[in-house]
mmCIF file of C-alpha atoms in Angstrom:
data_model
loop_
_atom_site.group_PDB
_atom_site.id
_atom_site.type_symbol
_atom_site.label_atom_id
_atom_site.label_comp_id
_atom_site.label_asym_id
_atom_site.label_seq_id
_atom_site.Cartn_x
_atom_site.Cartn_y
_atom_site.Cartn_z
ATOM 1 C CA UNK J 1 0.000 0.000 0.000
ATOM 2 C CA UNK J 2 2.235 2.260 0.742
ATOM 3 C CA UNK J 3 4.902 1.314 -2.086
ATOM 4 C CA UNK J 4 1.447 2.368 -4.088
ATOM 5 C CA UNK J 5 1.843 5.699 -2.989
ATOM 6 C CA UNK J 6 5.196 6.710 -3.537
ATOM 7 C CA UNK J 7 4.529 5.409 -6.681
ATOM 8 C CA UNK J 8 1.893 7.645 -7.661
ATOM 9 C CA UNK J 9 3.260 10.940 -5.922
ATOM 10 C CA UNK J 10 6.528 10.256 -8.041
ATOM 11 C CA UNK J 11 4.363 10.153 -11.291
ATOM 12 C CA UNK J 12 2.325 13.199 -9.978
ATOM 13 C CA UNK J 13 5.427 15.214 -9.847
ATOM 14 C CA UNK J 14 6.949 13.610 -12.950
ATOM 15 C CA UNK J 15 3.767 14.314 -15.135
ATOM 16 C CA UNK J 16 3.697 18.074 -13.444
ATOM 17 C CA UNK J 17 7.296 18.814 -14.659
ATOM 18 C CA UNK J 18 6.605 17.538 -18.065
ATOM 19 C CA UNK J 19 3.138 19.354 -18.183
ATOM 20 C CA UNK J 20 5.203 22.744 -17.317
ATOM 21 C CA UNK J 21 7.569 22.301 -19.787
ATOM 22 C CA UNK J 22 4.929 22.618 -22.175
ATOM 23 C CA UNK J 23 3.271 25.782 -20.750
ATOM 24 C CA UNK J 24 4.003 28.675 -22.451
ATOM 25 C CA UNK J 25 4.437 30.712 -19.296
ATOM 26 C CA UNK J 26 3.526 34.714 -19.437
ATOM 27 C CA UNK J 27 2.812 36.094 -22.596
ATOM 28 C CA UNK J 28 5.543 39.345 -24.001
ATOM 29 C CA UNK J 29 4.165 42.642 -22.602
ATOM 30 C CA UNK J 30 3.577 42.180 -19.057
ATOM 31 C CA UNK J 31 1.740 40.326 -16.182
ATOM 32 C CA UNK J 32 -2.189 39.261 -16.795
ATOM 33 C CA UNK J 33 -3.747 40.384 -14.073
ATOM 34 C CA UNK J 34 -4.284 37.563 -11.368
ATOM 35 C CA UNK J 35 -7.777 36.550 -12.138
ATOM 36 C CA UNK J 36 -7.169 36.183 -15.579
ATOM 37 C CA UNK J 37 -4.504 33.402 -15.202
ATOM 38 C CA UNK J 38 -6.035 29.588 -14.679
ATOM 39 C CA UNK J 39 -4.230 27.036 -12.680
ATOM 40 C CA UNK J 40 -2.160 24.651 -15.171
ATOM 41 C CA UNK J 41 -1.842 20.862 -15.398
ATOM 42 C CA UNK J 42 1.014 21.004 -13.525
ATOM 43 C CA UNK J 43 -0.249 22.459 -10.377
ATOM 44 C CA UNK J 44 -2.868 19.923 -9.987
ATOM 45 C CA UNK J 45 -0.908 17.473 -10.392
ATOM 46 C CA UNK J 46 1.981 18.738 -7.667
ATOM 47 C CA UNK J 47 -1.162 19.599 -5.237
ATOM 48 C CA UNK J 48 -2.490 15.832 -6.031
ATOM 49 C CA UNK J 49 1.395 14.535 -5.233
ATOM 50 C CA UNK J 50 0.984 16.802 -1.525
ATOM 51 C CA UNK J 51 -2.051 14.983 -0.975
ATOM 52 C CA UNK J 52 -0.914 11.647 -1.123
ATOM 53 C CA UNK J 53 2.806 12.971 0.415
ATOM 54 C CA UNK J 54 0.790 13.856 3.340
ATOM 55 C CA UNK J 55 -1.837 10.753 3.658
ATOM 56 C CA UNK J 56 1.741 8.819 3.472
ATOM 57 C CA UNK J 57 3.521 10.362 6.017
ATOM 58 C CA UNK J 58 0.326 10.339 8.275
ATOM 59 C CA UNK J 59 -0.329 6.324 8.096
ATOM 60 C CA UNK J 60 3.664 5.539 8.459
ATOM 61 C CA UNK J 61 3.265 8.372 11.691
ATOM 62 C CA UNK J 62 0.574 6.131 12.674
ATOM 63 C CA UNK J 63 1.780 2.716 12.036
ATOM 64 C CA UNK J 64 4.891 3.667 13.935
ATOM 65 C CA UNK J 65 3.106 4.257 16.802
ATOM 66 C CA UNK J 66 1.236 0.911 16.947
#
């Protein structure tokens, strides 16, 4: 289970590098103002990654106190 896991935070993070190696970034001629700027692949995927980081570290916390 917990093999699992690492296993899918460590594509998470892989698939969020590649995905922001494709993003263009900021267009020439300044910042977009805030709200007009979406949240990319890539950030989904690194706060999907944190998710499972932290349901990891909280079951290995746990089992270690068993």
């Amino acid at each position: 289970m917990i093999h699992k896991m690492l296993m899918i935070v460590g594509l998470c993070i892989s698939i969020s590098v590649t995905a922001q190696s494709d993003d263009p970034g900021i267009p020439p001629g300044g910042d977009p103002d805030i709200n007009e700027v979406p949240l990319d692949h890539s950030v989904w995927f690194l706060l999907i990654a944190g998710s499972f980081y932290g349901l990891y570290k909280v079951n290995r916390i746990e089992d270690n106190k068993a």
